[in-house]
mmCIF file of N, CA and C and ligand atoms in Angstrom:
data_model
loop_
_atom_site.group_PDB
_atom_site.id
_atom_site.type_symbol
_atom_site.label_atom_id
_atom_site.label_comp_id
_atom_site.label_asym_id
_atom_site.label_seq_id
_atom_site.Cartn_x
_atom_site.Cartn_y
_atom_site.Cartn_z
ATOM 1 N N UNK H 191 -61.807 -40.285 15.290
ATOM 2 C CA UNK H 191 -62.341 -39.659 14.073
ATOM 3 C C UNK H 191 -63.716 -40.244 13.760
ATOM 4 N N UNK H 192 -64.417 -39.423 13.301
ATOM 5 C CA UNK H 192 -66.016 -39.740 12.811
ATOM 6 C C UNK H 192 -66.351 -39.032 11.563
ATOM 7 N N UNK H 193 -66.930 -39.942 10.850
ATOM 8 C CA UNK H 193 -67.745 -39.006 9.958
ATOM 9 C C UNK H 193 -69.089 -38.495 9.666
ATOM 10 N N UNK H 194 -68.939 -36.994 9.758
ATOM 11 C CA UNK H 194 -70.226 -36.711 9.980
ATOM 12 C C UNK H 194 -70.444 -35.882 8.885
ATOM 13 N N UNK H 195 -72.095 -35.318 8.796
ATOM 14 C CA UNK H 195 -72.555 -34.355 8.024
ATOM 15 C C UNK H 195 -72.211 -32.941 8.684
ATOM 16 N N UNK H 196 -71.573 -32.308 7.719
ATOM 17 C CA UNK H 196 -71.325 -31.148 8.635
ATOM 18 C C UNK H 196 -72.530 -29.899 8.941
ATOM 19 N N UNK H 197 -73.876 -29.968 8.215
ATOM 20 C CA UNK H 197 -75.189 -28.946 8.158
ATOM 21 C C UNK H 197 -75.873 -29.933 9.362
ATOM 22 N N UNK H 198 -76.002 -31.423 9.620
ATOM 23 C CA UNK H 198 -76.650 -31.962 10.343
ATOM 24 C C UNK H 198 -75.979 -31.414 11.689
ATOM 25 N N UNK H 199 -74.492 -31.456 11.876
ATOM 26 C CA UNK H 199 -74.198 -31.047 13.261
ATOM 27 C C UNK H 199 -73.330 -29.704 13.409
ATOM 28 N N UNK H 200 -74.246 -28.974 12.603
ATOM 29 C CA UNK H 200 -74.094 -27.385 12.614
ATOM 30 C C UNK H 200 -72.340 -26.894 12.251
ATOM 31 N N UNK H 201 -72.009 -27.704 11.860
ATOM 32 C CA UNK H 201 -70.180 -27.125 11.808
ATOM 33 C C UNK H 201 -70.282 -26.268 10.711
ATOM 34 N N UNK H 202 -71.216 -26.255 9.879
ATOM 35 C CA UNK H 202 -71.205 -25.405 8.595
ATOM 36 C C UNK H 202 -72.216 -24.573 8.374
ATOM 37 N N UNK H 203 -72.169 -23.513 7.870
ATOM 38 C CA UNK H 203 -73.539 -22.961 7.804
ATOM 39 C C UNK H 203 -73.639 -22.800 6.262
ATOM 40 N N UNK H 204 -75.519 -22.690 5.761
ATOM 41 C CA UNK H 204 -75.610 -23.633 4.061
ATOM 42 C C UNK H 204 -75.242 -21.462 3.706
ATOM 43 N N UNK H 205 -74.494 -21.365 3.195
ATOM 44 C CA UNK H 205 -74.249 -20.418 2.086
ATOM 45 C C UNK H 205 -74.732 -20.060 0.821
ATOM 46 N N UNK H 206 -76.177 -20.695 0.471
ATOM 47 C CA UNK H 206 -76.528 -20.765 -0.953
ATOM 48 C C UNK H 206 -77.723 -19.467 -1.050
ATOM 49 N N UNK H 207 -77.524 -19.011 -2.455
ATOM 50 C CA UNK H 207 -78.404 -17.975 -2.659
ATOM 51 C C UNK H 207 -79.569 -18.955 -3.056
ATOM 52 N N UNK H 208 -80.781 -18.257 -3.190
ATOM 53 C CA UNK H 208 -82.252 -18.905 -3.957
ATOM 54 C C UNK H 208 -81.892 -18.469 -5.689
ATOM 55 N N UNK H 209 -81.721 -19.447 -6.342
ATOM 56 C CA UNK H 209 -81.097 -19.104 -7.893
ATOM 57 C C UNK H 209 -82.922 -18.193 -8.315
ATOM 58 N N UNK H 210 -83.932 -18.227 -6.994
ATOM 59 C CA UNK H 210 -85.160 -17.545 -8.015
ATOM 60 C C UNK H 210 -85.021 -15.932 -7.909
ATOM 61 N N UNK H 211 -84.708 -15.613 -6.225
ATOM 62 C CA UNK H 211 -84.761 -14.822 -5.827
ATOM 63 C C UNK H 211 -83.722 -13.945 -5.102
ATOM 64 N N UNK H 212 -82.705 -15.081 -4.972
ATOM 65 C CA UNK H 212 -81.213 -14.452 -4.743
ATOM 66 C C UNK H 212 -81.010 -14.487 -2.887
ATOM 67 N N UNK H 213 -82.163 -14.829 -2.669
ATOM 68 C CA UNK H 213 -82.703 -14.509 -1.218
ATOM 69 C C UNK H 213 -81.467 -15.901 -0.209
ATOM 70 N N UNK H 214 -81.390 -15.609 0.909
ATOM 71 C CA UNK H 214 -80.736 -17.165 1.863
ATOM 72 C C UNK H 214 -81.391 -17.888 1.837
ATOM 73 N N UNK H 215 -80.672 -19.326 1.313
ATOM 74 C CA UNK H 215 -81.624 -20.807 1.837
ATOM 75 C C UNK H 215 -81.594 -21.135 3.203
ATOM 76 N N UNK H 216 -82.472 -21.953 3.352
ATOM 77 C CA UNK H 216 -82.508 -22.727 4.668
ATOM 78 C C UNK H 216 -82.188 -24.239 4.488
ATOM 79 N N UNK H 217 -81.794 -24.389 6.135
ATOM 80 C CA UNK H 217 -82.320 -26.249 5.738
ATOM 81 C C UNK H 217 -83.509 -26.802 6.180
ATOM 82 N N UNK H 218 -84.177 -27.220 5.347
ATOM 83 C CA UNK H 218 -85.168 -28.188 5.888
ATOM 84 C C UNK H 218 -85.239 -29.598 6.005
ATOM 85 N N UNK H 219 -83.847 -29.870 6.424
ATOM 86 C CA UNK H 219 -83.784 -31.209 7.055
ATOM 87 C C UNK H 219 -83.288 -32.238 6.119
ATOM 88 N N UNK H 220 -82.923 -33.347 6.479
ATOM 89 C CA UNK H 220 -82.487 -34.601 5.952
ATOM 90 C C UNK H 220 -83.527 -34.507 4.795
ATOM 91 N N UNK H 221 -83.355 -35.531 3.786
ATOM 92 C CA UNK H 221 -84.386 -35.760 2.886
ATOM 93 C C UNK H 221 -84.914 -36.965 3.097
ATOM 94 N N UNK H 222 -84.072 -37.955 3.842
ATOM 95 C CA UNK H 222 -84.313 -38.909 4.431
ATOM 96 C C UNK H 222 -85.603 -38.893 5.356
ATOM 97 N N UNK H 223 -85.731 -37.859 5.794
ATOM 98 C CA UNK H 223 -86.964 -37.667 6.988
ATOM 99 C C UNK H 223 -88.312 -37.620 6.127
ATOM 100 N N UNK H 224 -87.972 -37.293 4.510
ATOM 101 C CA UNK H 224 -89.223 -36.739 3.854
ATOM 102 C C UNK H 224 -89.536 -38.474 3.063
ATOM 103 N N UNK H 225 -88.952 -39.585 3.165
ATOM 104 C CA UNK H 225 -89.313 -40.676 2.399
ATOM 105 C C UNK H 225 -89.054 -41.578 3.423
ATOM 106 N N UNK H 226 -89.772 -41.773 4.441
ATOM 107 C CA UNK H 226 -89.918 -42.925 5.141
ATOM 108 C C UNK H 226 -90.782 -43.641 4.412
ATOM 109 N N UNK H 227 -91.210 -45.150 5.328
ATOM 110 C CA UNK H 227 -92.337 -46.107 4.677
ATOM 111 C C UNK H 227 -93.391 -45.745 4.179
ATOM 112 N N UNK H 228 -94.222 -44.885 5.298
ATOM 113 C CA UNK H 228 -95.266 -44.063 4.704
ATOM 114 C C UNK H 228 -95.509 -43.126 3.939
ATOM 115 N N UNK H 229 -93.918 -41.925 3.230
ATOM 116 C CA UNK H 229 -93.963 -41.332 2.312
ATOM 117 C C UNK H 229 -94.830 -41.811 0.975
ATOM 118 N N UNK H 230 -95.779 -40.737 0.590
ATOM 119 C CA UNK H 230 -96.062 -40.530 -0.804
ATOM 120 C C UNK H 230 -94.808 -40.595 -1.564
ATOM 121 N N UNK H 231 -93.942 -39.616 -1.404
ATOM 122 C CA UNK H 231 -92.583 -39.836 -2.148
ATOM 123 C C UNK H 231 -92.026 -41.114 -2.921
ATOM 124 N N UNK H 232 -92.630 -41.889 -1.986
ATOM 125 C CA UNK H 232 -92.029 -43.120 -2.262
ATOM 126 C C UNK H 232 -91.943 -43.620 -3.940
ATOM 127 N N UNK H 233 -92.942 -42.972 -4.329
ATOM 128 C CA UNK H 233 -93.302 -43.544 -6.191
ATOM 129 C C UNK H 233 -92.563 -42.558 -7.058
ATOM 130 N N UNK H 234 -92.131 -41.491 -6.459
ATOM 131 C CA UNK H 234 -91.124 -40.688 -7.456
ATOM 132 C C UNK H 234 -89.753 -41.492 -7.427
ATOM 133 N N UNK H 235 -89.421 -41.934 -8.378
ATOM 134 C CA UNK H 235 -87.891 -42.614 -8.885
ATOM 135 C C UNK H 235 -87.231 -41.615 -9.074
ATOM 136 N N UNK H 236 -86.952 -40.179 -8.962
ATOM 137 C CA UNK H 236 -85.983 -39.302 -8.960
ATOM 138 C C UNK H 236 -85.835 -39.351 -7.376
ATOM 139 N N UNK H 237 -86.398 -39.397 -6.791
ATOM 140 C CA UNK H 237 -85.961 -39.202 -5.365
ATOM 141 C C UNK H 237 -85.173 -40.282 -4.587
ATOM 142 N N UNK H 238 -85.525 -41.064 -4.948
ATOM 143 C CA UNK H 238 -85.167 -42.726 -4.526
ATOM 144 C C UNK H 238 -83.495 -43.006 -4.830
ATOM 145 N N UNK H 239 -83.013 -41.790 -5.702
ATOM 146 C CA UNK H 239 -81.686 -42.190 -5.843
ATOM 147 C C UNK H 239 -80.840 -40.776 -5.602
ATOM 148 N N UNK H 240 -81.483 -39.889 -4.527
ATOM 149 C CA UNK H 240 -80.206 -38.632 -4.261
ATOM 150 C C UNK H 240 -79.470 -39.119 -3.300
ATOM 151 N N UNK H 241 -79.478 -40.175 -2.276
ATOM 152 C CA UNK H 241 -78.849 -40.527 -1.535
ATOM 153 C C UNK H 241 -77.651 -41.489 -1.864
ATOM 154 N N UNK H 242 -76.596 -41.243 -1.436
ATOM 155 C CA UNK H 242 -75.712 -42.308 -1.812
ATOM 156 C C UNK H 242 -74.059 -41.911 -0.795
ATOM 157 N N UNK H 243 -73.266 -43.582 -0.546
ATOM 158 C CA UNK H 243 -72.287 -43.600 0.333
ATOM 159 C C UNK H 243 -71.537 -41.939 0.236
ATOM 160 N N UNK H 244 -71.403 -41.885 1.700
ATOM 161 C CA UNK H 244 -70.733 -40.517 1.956
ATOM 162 C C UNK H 244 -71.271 -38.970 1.707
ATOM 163 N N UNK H 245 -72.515 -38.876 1.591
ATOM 164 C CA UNK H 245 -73.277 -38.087 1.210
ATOM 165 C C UNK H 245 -74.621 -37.593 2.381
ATOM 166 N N UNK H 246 -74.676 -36.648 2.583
ATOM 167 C CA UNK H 246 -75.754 -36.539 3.182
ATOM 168 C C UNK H 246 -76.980 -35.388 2.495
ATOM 169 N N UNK H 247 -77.898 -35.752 2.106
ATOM 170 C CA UNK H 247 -78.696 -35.257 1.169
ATOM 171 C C UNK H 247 -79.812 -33.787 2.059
ATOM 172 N N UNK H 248 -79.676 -33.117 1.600
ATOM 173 C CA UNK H 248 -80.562 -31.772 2.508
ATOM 174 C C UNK H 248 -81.649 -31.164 1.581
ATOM 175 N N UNK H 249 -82.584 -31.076 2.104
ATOM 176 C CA UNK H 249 -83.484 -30.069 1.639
ATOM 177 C C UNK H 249 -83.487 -28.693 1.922
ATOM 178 N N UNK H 250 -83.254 -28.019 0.729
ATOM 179 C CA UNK H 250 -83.095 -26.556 1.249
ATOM 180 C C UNK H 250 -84.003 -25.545 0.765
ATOM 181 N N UNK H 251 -84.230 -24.997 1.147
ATOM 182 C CA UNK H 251 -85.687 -24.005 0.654
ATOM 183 C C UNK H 251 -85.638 -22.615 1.031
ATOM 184 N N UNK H 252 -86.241 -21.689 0.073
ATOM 185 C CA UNK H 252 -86.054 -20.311 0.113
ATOM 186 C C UNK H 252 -87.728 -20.086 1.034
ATOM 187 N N UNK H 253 -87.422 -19.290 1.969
ATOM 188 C CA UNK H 253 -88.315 -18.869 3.427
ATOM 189 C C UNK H 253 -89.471 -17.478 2.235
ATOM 190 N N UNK H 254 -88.242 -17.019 1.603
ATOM 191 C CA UNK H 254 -88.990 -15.936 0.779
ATOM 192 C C UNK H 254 -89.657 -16.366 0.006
ATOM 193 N N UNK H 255 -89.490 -16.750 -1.725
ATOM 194 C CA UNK H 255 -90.238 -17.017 -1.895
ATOM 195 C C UNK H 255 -90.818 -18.930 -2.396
ATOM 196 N N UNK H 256 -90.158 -19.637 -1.526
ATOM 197 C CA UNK H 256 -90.803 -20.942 -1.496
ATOM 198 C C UNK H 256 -89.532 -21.774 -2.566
ATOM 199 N N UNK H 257 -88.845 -21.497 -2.887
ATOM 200 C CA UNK H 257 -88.251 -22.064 -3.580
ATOM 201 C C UNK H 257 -87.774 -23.571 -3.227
ATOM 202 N N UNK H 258 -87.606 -24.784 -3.423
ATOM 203 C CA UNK H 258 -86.812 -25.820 -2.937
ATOM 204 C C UNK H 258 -86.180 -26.675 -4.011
ATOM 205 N N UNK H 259 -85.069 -27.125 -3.041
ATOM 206 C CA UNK H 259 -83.937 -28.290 -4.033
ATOM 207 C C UNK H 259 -83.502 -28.904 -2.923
ATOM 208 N N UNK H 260 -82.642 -29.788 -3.553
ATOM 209 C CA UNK H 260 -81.884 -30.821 -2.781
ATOM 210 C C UNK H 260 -80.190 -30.522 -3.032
ATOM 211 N N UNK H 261 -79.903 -30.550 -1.842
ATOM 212 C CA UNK H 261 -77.997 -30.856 -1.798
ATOM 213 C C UNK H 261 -77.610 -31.486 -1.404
ATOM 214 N N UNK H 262 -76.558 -32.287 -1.988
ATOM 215 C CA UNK H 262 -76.245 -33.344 -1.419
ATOM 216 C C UNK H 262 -74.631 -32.912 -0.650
ATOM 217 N N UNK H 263 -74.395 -32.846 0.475
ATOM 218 C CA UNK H 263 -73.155 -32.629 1.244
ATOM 219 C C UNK H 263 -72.065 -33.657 1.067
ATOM 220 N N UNK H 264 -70.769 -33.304 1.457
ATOM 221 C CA UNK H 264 -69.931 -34.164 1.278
ATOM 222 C C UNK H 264 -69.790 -34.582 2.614
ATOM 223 N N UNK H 265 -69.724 -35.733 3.170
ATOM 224 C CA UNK H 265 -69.776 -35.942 4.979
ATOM 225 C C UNK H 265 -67.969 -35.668 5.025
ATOM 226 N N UNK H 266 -67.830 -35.263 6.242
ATOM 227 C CA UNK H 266 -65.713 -34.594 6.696
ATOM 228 C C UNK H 266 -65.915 -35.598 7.701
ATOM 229 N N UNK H 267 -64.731 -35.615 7.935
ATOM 230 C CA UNK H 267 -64.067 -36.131 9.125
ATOM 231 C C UNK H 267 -63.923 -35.273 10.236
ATOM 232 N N UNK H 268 -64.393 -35.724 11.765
ATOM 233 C CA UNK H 268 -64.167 -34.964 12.951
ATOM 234 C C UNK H 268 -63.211 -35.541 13.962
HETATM 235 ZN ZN1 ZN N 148 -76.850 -33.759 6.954
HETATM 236 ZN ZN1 ZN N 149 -86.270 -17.325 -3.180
#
């Protein structure tokens, strides 16, 4: 058994409407990828705390019209 993110290793696909436009989200990746050392990010204190045990945090964004948020996944067992 492992625990994984299930959007990181495709077992799930993200189901969310764009609350702007109603349109499919996407993922755009870990959020983790967007606040490394060199992130600007780094000085926003809202960001600094979406991550947490058992969670895997996603950026998801509307392709239409630009929309983005963060979700945080529940990691399953494989
Ligand atoms: Zn993930
Ligand atoms: Zn949209």
């Amino acid at each position: 058994m492992e625990v994984v993110c299930p959007i990181c290793n495709g077992l799930q696909s993200i189901l969310i409407s764009c609350p702007s436009c109603t349109g499919r989200m996407e993922d755009g990746g870990i959020l983790e990828d967007y606040y490394g050392p060199y992130s600007p990010y780094m000085d926003w204190p809202a960001l600094q705390q979406t991550s947490s045990e058992g969670q895997c945090v996603h950026l998801l964004y509307c392709p239409a019209c630009h929309y983005d948020t963060r979700v945080a996944w529940e990691l399953i067992l494989v």
